[in-house]
């Protein structure tokens, strides 16, 4: 190993050493800086901003690339053409890293703005509104950062034609928008639909909706589609334009409070007032009831049964579903114990045995007709 180092040119050894020193120095500075930030975040009980998560890697890349740029002119015996090419590559890498850093800053801004809006709160309409708007704006800002980064990369070129293309990309956003609108109409429609949804708020994050007959919650709103988490943990992917052009059911548009129903079909002989008292006892003892609406009514009559509707309110749709199931189970058990004959039955009327064995009237008339005929 020592002999190999003696044969290694002195200039290249210094270059390798300086690059290694730059990488080590940048990592040490990065580690010290973010260690201080982690300690500060650990002292507070509020949710963090996600600085380590979103800015750690891009800042490390910027530190390393900057140190390499500082070391590059110190390398002895490096040809000017190679040095210029390396400097240009490092500059382009720094631009990409800065774009990466700004993308992370968008996420940090979102975490900072949304930490006061808890989606798990009981009354979370304002939180759902802010989360929805920031998700749409986040995608728009990231797209803007990507366009600026690409333009800056083209702008760093020494070729006047490429430099002109970079300047045009940064200065002609209107023309680019027209071209994109023509070439990708559906994509642009989804982006515009996302902006419209962010302002008009037909849906929000964590809204309970019924889409195409599927009940679920809005889990994510991207720049192109909406992810709806169905009750059985499947995910329904729906384009943004669907929510603008079609009718949907939104169960939490104004409030998460919802009315639930449970229907009972029983015989006419059952005492309705006793069932009403039993329903009051069942629901009032259930913690899923929010203390609001409660009642039992006869909503329909048929030739065999009467329809009883049990109506009760809950704080949200999940609790309403569980409360409806509890009411069905306990009301059915009550009827089984106290009025077992009040369940719907089908009645048959049995004929007497003599009437069942008697021949039809036509058969009785036939012998009389034959006996009235004269003998031949």
Short mmCIF file of C-alpha atoms in Angstrom, two decimals:
data_model
loop_
_atom_site.label_atom_id
_atom_site.label_comp_id
_atom_site.label_asym_id
_atom_site.label_seq_id
_atom_site.Cartn_x
_atom_site.Cartn_y
_atom_site.Cartn_z
CA UNK A 1 0.00 0.00 0.00
CA UNK A 2 2.87 2.37 0.84
CA UNK A 3 4.57 1.65 -2.50
CA UNK A 4 1.32 2.41 -4.35
CA UNK A 5 1.10 5.78 -2.64
CA UNK A 6 4.69 6.57 -3.70
CA UNK A 7 3.82 5.78 -7.32
CA UNK A 8 0.62 7.88 -7.14
CA UNK A 9 1.12 11.38 -8.60
CA UNK A 10 1.37 13.99 -5.89
CA UNK A 11 -1.26 16.28 -7.45
CA UNK A 12 -3.94 13.60 -7.75
CA UNK A 13 -3.31 12.47 -4.19
CA UNK A 14 -3.93 16.03 -2.99
CA UNK A 15 -7.10 16.19 -5.14
CA UNK A 16 -8.47 12.96 -3.67
CA UNK A 17 -7.58 14.10 -0.16
CA UNK A 18 -9.27 17.48 -0.62
CA UNK A 19 -12.44 15.91 -2.01
CA UNK A 20 -12.58 13.45 0.88
CA UNK A 21 -11.97 16.28 3.35
CA UNK A 22 -14.77 18.29 1.75
CA UNK A 23 -17.20 15.38 2.02
CA UNK A 24 -16.27 14.71 5.65
CA UNK A 25 -16.48 18.40 6.58
CA UNK A 26 -19.90 18.81 4.96
CA UNK A 27 -21.24 15.74 6.76
CA UNK A 28 -19.90 16.95 10.10
CA UNK A 29 -21.51 20.39 9.67
CA UNK A 30 -24.76 18.77 8.58
CA UNK A 31 -24.76 16.40 11.57
CA UNK A 32 -24.08 19.18 14.08
CA UNK A 33 -26.74 21.49 12.64
CA UNK A 34 -29.52 18.94 12.54
CA UNK A 35 -28.57 17.53 15.94
CA UNK A 36 -29.28 20.95 17.42
CA UNK A 37 -32.59 21.12 15.54
CA UNK A 38 -33.62 17.68 16.80
CA UNK A 39 -32.89 18.69 20.39
CA UNK A 40 -34.95 21.83 20.04
CA UNK A 41 -37.85 19.84 18.56
CA UNK A 42 -37.67 17.27 21.38
CA UNK A 43 -38.16 20.00 24.02
CA UNK A 44 -41.57 21.02 22.65
CA UNK A 45 -44.73 18.91 22.95
CA UNK A 46 -46.31 20.29 19.76
CA UNK A 47 -45.87 18.40 16.49
CA UNK A 48 -42.63 19.20 14.68
CA UNK A 49 -42.23 20.88 11.35
CA UNK A 50 -40.57 17.90 9.69
CA UNK A 51 -37.29 19.75 9.07
CA UNK A 52 -35.18 16.64 9.56
CA UNK A 53 -37.53 14.55 7.41
CA UNK A 54 -37.90 16.92 4.47
CA UNK A 55 -34.72 19.05 4.54
CA UNK A 56 -32.07 16.67 5.89
CA UNK A 57 -31.02 14.95 2.65
CA UNK A 58 -31.18 17.93 0.28
CA UNK A 59 -29.22 20.13 2.70
CA UNK A 60 -26.55 17.43 3.01
CA UNK A 61 -26.28 17.28 -0.77
CA UNK A 62 -25.91 21.08 -0.95
CA UNK A 63 -23.20 21.04 1.75
CA UNK A 64 -21.21 18.36 -0.07
CA UNK A 65 -21.52 19.97 -3.50
CA UNK A 66 -20.58 23.40 -2.14
CA UNK A 67 -17.48 22.03 -0.44
CA UNK A 68 -16.50 20.27 -3.66
CA UNK A 69 -16.85 23.54 -5.57
CA UNK A 70 -14.64 25.28 -3.01
CA UNK A 71 -11.99 22.56 -3.30
CA UNK A 72 -12.04 22.37 -7.10
CA UNK A 73 -9.81 25.44 -7.84
CA UNK A 74 -7.22 24.22 -5.31
CA UNK A 75 -6.51 21.01 -7.18
CA UNK A 76 -3.03 21.34 -8.78
CA UNK A 77 -2.37 20.48 -12.40
CA UNK A 78 -6.01 20.21 -13.42
CA UNK A 79 -6.57 21.20 -17.08
CA UNK A 80 -8.75 24.24 -17.54
CA UNK A 81 -11.22 22.42 -19.83
CA UNK A 82 -11.75 19.59 -17.35
CA UNK A 83 -12.07 22.08 -14.51
CA UNK A 84 -14.73 24.03 -16.43
CA UNK A 85 -16.68 20.85 -17.19
CA UNK A 86 -16.52 19.71 -13.55
CA UNK A 87 -17.57 23.16 -12.33
CA UNK A 88 -20.53 23.13 -14.72
CA UNK A 89 -21.60 19.67 -13.56
CA UNK A 90 -21.30 20.71 -9.93
CA UNK A 91 -23.34 23.84 -10.63
CA UNK A 92 -26.10 21.79 -12.25
CA UNK A 93 -26.03 19.37 -9.32
CA UNK A 94 -26.34 22.28 -6.88
CA UNK A 95 -29.35 23.61 -8.82
CA UNK A 96 -31.05 20.21 -8.63
CA UNK A 97 -30.26 20.01 -4.92
CA UNK A 98 -31.65 23.51 -4.36
CA UNK A 99 -34.84 22.51 -6.19
CA UNK A 100 -35.01 19.45 -3.96
CA UNK A 101 -34.54 21.71 -0.93
CA UNK A 102 -37.35 24.07 -2.01
CA UNK A 103 -39.63 21.07 -2.52
CA UNK A 104 -38.86 20.05 1.05
CA UNK A 105 -39.57 23.61 2.18
CA UNK A 106 -43.07 23.28 0.70
CA UNK A 107 -43.66 20.22 2.88
CA UNK A 108 -42.23 22.00 5.93
CA UNK A 109 -44.54 24.95 5.28
CA UNK A 110 -47.48 22.57 5.06
CA UNK A 111 -46.51 20.85 8.33
CA UNK A 112 -46.11 24.23 10.05
CA UNK A 113 -49.48 25.55 8.85
CA UNK A 114 -51.43 22.34 9.54
CA UNK A 115 -50.12 21.48 13.00
CA UNK A 116 -52.91 23.56 14.60
CA UNK A 117 -55.64 21.76 12.64
CA UNK A 118 -56.28 18.28 14.01
CA UNK A 119 -58.35 15.98 11.80
CA UNK A 120 -59.11 13.70 14.75
CA UNK A 121 -61.04 16.42 16.59
CA UNK A 122 -64.80 16.06 16.96
CA UNK A 123 -65.68 19.24 15.09
CA UNK A 124 -63.03 19.26 12.37
CA UNK A 125 -64.70 21.13 9.53
CA UNK A 126 -62.14 23.96 9.57
CA UNK A 127 -59.28 21.43 9.80
CA UNK A 128 -60.60 19.48 6.82
CA UNK A 129 -60.96 22.70 4.82
CA UNK A 130 -57.37 23.81 5.49
CA UNK A 131 -55.92 20.34 4.85
CA UNK A 132 -57.73 20.12 1.52
CA UNK A 133 -56.59 23.53 0.33
CA UNK A 134 -52.97 22.93 1.33
CA UNK A 135 -52.82 19.59 -0.45
CA UNK A 136 -53.91 21.22 -3.71
CA UNK A 137 -51.58 24.21 -3.25
CA UNK A 138 -48.69 21.91 -2.37
CA UNK A 139 -48.93 20.11 -5.70
CA UNK A 140 -49.13 23.42 -7.56
CA UNK A 141 -46.08 24.81 -5.74
CA UNK A 142 -44.05 21.66 -6.35
CA UNK A 143 -44.91 21.81 -10.04
CA UNK A 144 -43.78 25.45 -10.11
CA UNK A 145 -40.47 24.53 -8.41
CA UNK A 146 -39.86 21.77 -10.97
CA UNK A 147 -40.41 24.16 -13.89
CA UNK A 148 -38.07 26.76 -12.35
CA UNK A 149 -35.41 24.09 -11.71
CA UNK A 150 -35.52 22.83 -15.30
CA UNK A 151 -35.30 26.37 -16.60
CA UNK A 152 -32.34 27.13 -14.33
CA UNK A 153 -30.54 23.98 -15.54
CA UNK A 154 -30.93 25.09 -19.15
CA UNK A 155 -29.87 28.58 -18.20
CA UNK A 156 -26.49 27.41 -16.90
CA UNK A 157 -25.41 26.13 -20.30
CA UNK A 158 -22.73 28.02 -22.23
CA UNK A 159 -24.50 27.28 -25.50
CA UNK A 160 -26.51 30.41 -26.47
CA UNK A 161 -29.28 28.31 -27.99
CA UNK A 162 -29.80 26.26 -24.83
CA UNK A 163 -29.52 29.42 -22.72
CA UNK A 164 -32.22 30.94 -24.90
CA UNK A 165 -34.45 27.91 -24.30
CA UNK A 166 -33.97 28.26 -20.56
CA UNK A 167 -34.86 31.94 -20.63
CA UNK A 168 -37.90 31.17 -22.75
CA UNK A 169 -39.05 28.46 -20.35
CA UNK A 170 -38.84 30.88 -17.44
CA UNK A 171 -40.45 33.79 -19.32
CA UNK A 172 -43.18 32.10 -21.40
CA UNK A 173 -45.36 30.34 -18.84
CA UNK A 174 -48.48 31.52 -20.68
CA UNK A 175 -47.44 29.93 -23.98
CA UNK A 176 -46.43 26.74 -22.19
CA UNK A 177 -49.83 26.65 -20.52
CA UNK A 178 -51.60 26.90 -23.89
CA UNK A 179 -49.45 24.11 -25.32
CA UNK A 180 -50.08 21.91 -22.30
CA UNK A 181 -53.79 22.62 -22.42
CA UNK A 182 -53.90 21.45 -26.02
CA UNK A 183 -51.67 18.40 -25.61
CA UNK A 184 -52.96 17.19 -22.25
CA UNK A 185 -56.51 18.40 -21.94
CA UNK A 186 -57.57 15.85 -19.32
CA UNK A 187 -54.55 16.60 -17.13
CA UNK A 188 -55.14 20.34 -17.24
CA UNK A 189 -58.83 19.76 -16.56
CA UNK A 190 -57.94 17.83 -13.43
CA UNK A 191 -55.57 20.59 -12.27
CA UNK A 192 -58.26 23.24 -12.76
CA UNK A 193 -60.78 20.98 -11.06
CA UNK A 194 -58.39 20.69 -8.10
CA UNK A 195 -58.19 24.47 -7.81
CA UNK A 196 -61.99 24.69 -8.02
CA UNK A 197 -62.38 22.03 -5.32
CA UNK A 198 -59.92 23.88 -3.07
CA UNK A 199 -61.99 27.07 -3.22
CA UNK A 200 -65.59 25.81 -3.53
CA UNK A 201 -65.04 22.83 -1.19
CA UNK A 202 -67.52 20.22 -2.45
CA UNK A 203 -65.26 17.71 -0.71
CA UNK A 204 -62.53 17.98 1.91
CA UNK A 205 -59.94 15.71 3.44
CA UNK A 206 -61.62 13.18 5.80
CA UNK A 207 -65.10 13.89 4.39
CA UNK A 208 -67.53 10.97 4.40
CA UNK A 209 -68.83 10.54 0.85
CA UNK A 210 -70.77 8.07 -1.27
CA UNK A 211 -69.19 7.77 -4.72
CA UNK A 212 -70.57 5.36 -7.32
CA UNK A 213 -72.45 3.51 -4.60
CA UNK A 214 -69.35 3.13 -2.38
CA UNK A 215 -69.27 4.60 1.13
CA UNK A 216 -65.89 5.88 2.26
CA UNK A 217 -63.73 8.75 3.46
CA UNK A 218 -61.65 11.15 1.39
CA UNK A 219 -58.10 10.09 2.21
CA UNK A 220 -56.03 12.14 -0.25
CA UNK A 221 -56.55 14.82 -2.90
CA UNK A 222 -53.77 15.00 -5.49
CA UNK A 223 -53.41 17.18 -8.56
CA UNK A 224 -55.08 14.52 -10.74
CA UNK A 225 -57.31 12.28 -8.61
CA UNK A 226 -58.96 11.72 -5.25
CA UNK A 227 -58.31 8.66 -3.09
CA UNK A 228 -61.42 7.45 -1.23
CA UNK A 229 -60.85 4.89 1.54
CA UNK A 230 -63.81 2.50 1.45
CA UNK A 231 -65.12 0.91 4.65
CA UNK A 232 -63.51 -2.46 3.79
CA UNK A 233 -60.08 -0.75 3.42
CA UNK A 234 -60.12 -0.76 -0.38
CA UNK A 235 -59.13 2.44 -2.15
CA UNK A 236 -61.29 4.05 -4.83
CA UNK A 237 -59.31 6.25 -7.24
CA UNK A 238 -61.55 8.92 -8.79
CA UNK A 239 -60.48 11.72 -11.18
CA UNK A 240 -60.89 15.23 -9.84
CA UNK A 241 -63.24 16.19 -12.67
CA UNK A 242 -65.74 13.56 -11.48
CA UNK A 243 -66.47 15.59 -8.31
CA UNK A 244 -67.08 18.74 -10.36
CA UNK A 245 -69.22 17.19 -13.10
CA UNK A 246 -71.25 14.60 -11.14
CA UNK A 247 -73.47 14.49 -8.09
CA UNK A 248 -72.12 12.84 -4.95
CA UNK A 249 -73.31 12.35 -1.38
CA UNK A 250 -71.28 14.26 1.20
CA UNK A 251 -72.33 13.30 4.72
CA UNK A 252 -70.05 15.79 6.46
CA UNK A 253 -70.45 18.88 4.28
CA UNK A 254 -71.64 21.14 7.13
CA UNK A 255 -71.24 18.93 10.19
CA UNK A 256 -70.15 15.41 11.05
CA UNK A 257 -73.36 14.84 13.04
CA UNK A 258 -75.63 12.40 11.23
CA UNK A 259 -79.03 10.74 11.73
CA UNK A 260 -79.22 6.96 11.65
CA UNK A 261 -82.24 4.72 11.16
CA UNK A 262 -83.10 1.12 12.03
CA UNK A 263 -86.30 -0.41 10.63
CA UNK A 264 -88.38 -3.08 12.36
CA UNK A 265 -91.13 -5.09 10.64
CA UNK A 266 -93.56 -6.54 13.17
CA UNK A 267 -97.13 -7.75 13.49
CA UNK A 268 -100.10 -5.44 14.10
CA UNK A 269 -100.60 -6.91 17.55
CA UNK A 270 -97.42 -5.45 19.05
CA UNK A 271 -97.75 -2.44 21.43
CA UNK A 272 -95.86 0.42 19.80
CA UNK A 273 -95.63 2.55 22.93
CA UNK A 274 -93.75 -0.15 24.84
CA UNK A 275 -91.28 -0.47 22.00
CA UNK A 276 -90.79 3.30 22.06
CA UNK A 277 -89.95 3.20 25.76
CA UNK A 278 -87.55 0.30 25.23
CA UNK A 279 -85.80 2.20 22.43
CA UNK A 280 -85.35 5.21 24.71
CA UNK A 281 -83.81 2.99 27.37
CA UNK A 282 -81.46 1.28 24.90
CA UNK A 283 -80.23 4.41 23.13
CA UNK A 284 -79.83 6.59 26.21
CA UNK A 285 -77.58 3.97 27.80
CA UNK A 286 -75.40 3.70 24.70
CA UNK A 287 -72.30 5.99 24.63
CA UNK A 288 -72.50 6.16 20.83
CA UNK A 289 -75.58 8.41 21.04
CA UNK A 290 -74.77 12.13 21.05
CA UNK A 291 -77.83 13.14 23.12
CA UNK A 292 -79.65 14.69 20.16
CA UNK A 293 -82.42 13.13 18.11
CA UNK A 294 -84.24 9.99 19.34
CA UNK A 295 -87.62 8.60 18.35
CA UNK A 296 -89.71 5.71 17.09
CA UNK A 297 -92.50 6.11 14.53
CA UNK A 298 -94.81 3.95 12.44
CA UNK A 299 -93.72 4.85 8.92
CA UNK A 300 -95.62 2.31 6.78
CA UNK A 301 -98.39 -0.26 6.83
CA UNK A 302 -98.77 -3.35 4.66
CA UNK A 303 -101.27 -6.20 4.54
CA UNK A 304 -99.01 -8.31 6.79
CA UNK A 305 -96.78 -6.02 8.89
CA UNK A 306 -96.25 -2.55 10.23
CA UNK A 307 -92.95 -0.71 9.65
CA UNK A 308 -91.33 0.95 12.66
CA UNK A 309 -88.50 3.42 12.15
CA UNK A 310 -86.01 3.92 14.98
CA UNK A 311 -84.35 7.31 14.51
CA UNK A 312 -81.25 8.43 16.47
CA UNK A 313 -78.34 10.80 15.99
CA UNK A 314 -74.60 10.30 16.42
CA UNK A 315 -71.48 12.43 16.32
CA UNK A 316 -70.21 10.89 13.07
CA UNK A 317 -71.03 8.24 10.49
CA UNK A 318 -68.87 5.54 12.07
CA UNK A 319 -70.61 5.83 15.43
CA UNK A 320 -73.98 6.02 13.68
CA UNK A 321 -73.38 2.71 11.93
CA UNK A 322 -72.42 0.98 15.19
CA UNK A 323 -75.37 2.52 17.04
CA UNK A 324 -77.82 1.33 14.36
CA UNK A 325 -76.44 -2.21 14.65
CA UNK A 326 -76.80 -2.12 18.45
CA UNK A 327 -80.39 -0.91 18.21
CA UNK A 328 -81.34 -3.64 15.74
CA UNK A 329 -79.80 -6.37 17.90
CA UNK A 330 -81.26 -5.24 21.22
CA UNK A 331 -84.71 -4.37 19.88
CA UNK A 332 -84.92 -7.75 18.17
CA UNK A 333 -83.89 -9.48 21.41
CA UNK A 334 -86.56 -7.52 23.33
CA UNK A 335 -89.29 -8.58 20.91
CA UNK A 336 -88.11 -12.20 21.05
CA UNK A 337 -88.33 -12.23 24.84
CA UNK A 338 -91.58 -10.32 25.38
CA UNK A 339 -93.57 -10.64 22.15
CA UNK A 340 -92.35 -13.72 20.28
CA UNK A 341 -95.60 -13.96 18.31
CA UNK A 342 -95.31 -10.41 17.02
CA UNK A 343 -92.82 -11.22 14.28
CA UNK A 344 -94.26 -11.29 10.76
CA UNK A 345 -96.17 -14.52 10.06
CA UNK A 346 -98.00 -15.89 7.08
CA UNK A 347 -101.52 -17.13 7.90
CA UNK A 348 -103.35 -19.98 6.16
CA UNK A 349 -107.09 -20.82 6.50
CA UNK A 350 -107.74 -24.60 6.59
CA UNK A 351 -111.00 -25.94 5.03
CA UNK A 352 -113.26 -28.49 6.82
CA UNK A 353 -112.77 -32.19 6.00
CA UNK A 354 -116.37 -32.61 4.68
CA UNK A 355 -115.97 -29.66 2.38
CA UNK A 356 -112.64 -30.98 1.19
CA UNK A 357 -114.09 -34.46 0.40
CA UNK A 358 -117.37 -33.27 -1.22
CA UNK A 359 -117.41 -33.55 -5.02
CA UNK A 360 -117.80 -30.40 -7.01
CA UNK A 361 -121.28 -29.16 -7.91
CA UNK A 362 -120.89 -30.06 -11.59
CA UNK A 363 -120.18 -33.68 -10.64
CA UNK A 364 -123.38 -33.83 -8.54
CA UNK A 365 -125.57 -32.52 -11.36
CA UNK A 366 -124.39 -35.09 -13.86
CA UNK A 367 -126.26 -38.17 -12.33
CA UNK A 368 -129.48 -36.15 -12.12
CA UNK A 369 -129.27 -35.36 -15.80
CA UNK A 370 -128.65 -39.00 -16.64
CA UNK A 371 -131.58 -40.24 -14.51
CA UNK A 372 -134.04 -37.88 -16.21
CA UNK A 373 -133.43 -39.35 -19.62
CA UNK A 374 -136.13 -41.88 -20.84
CA UNK A 375 -135.08 -45.43 -21.25
CA UNK A 376 -134.29 -46.51 -24.73
#
